[in-house]
Amino acid sequence: MSKSSTTRLFLQSPELGLAPRSISVSGDLTLSHLKLSPTLTLDKSLLNSLYFSHNGRPLPDSTLLSSLPSHSTLLLRLRLCGGGGDGGATGAESRDCYLSMYLSKKPDKVDPNETRLSKWTTCALSGEPLVHPVVIDRLGNLFNKEPLVEAMVKKTLPKAFRHIRGLKDMFPINLELIPGAEEAKSETRFQCPISGLEFNGKYPFFALRGCGHVISSKALRELKSDACLVCHKEYSEFDKIVINGSEDEVKVLRERMEERGKVKEKKEKKRAGDEKGEVLENGKKESKRFRAVDIAPANATKEVYASIFTSSKKGDFKETYSCRSLPLGRN
């Protein structure tokens, strides 16, 4: 094929949205001239970033069109920045992979201060701000009472709160409002009624199970007392529940809760055993026999009342199919 002859080529560029087209060009032109052809209407700012490829092989811009087989298909590609070794693309990657690497949304970092504040100012179940009435469970989690009771009734409690089985597993608490905090819409709305420390997670707090007052650890440590510093009701060490405690503190509360469950289970078993019968020396239980005299009315003669029942007394009396024989004529 001579250089002055006309060459027919097929062009397409999916990356630039260029529809496939057929063109006839002079064979003495190069690919660089083809880029400037008005037929392609390419943006001049992209000319240096574009290249042609044939059968998957990139072609230099100086390639003569006459050197290409007639009716060849040329792909116009966008050359990516980088050349290997600098962290950029090598040209082997597709443009889609390149774009998706930068367009993919990275997860936002969670602010630990916001997480801490949320744990101390919102309900652990619903995530809503704490409002009266507020309760605490045996592990120190804070709840709004209404959504907690509703979840218990509907049996939709998450697995983390399945230890709450009834009202006995939650205790009402009294949170001291900071004066003017509601009007100012402050993030922290509660405080220690003794020391004035804010209830925001920066300082440890305890809830007293007997009276429900919430007092900072600092106040309890400095003003040592066996009675509540607010209402003066006496309490024991087991009545103190640390609020949103550390892993070790929650572990102690969980062990205390499990021990309480074991004691309660033993009491229930013992009560059930007492109802069924007494335990004999060989370990077996003796069922209690029914005695009519035990349920006789107050004004009734026990023997007469017991005679109604066949199991109460057995003597010479004989029973027939239709009635009981009476000892007539006996003195």
C-alpha angles and dihedrals in degrees: 000000000000123000092238093055123102118258123205116214139174117226131193138159118185091179093059094037091246111159117228112269140172121230137179115216138169114271094226092066125094132224088259089062089047091059089057093049112123087224090075098041093203125180107258092218089064098048094097091050094052129085138169125238132193123198089349093307119117113234125211117240090245093065112124114233090223089065090063122085114255115264091021119159115234123195118211106214135186113239112225123221120258132052106217129283094051098076093258131113121291096208092256094091121086120246091241092060090048093052096042090055091062100031096053109108114241118217114262117247114248115235107232090209092057091047092051094047092048091053091056101040105038138058112270090221108038100023090227121134114276112264132169125309095050123173136188128212128221091269096054100258118147122228142172101240098224099059091041094054091044091053090049092052093047091042092232099127113139117247091255090064100039089112087076103087103156147349090288089067094060129061127201114237134196115228116198111229119224108239109255094005093117093053093044091048090226120183090233113054103165136062144176109278091217109037099022093230113156119254095232106115097265091101129041117250134191130208117214108223096207100055102011097233116149113219131174120251089237093060093047091048097048097039100044111197141146090223132067111272090222107041098012093232111153119246139176130228089260090059091064114095116188111224117232090345129186123272091267093048092048089048090057091049091049092051089049090050093049091048089052089051092053092050091048091050092052091051091051092050091049091049091049090050092051091052094051098045148293122295114244126215092264090057096256123124123240113215116228113247121227114255119189093204089065091066099035116137117257097251096040127100106245095220093050093046091047092052089070090070120066093215094056099074135002122196135127092322115120127200125214133195095273107024147359118269114237124213094247117180093021118133 
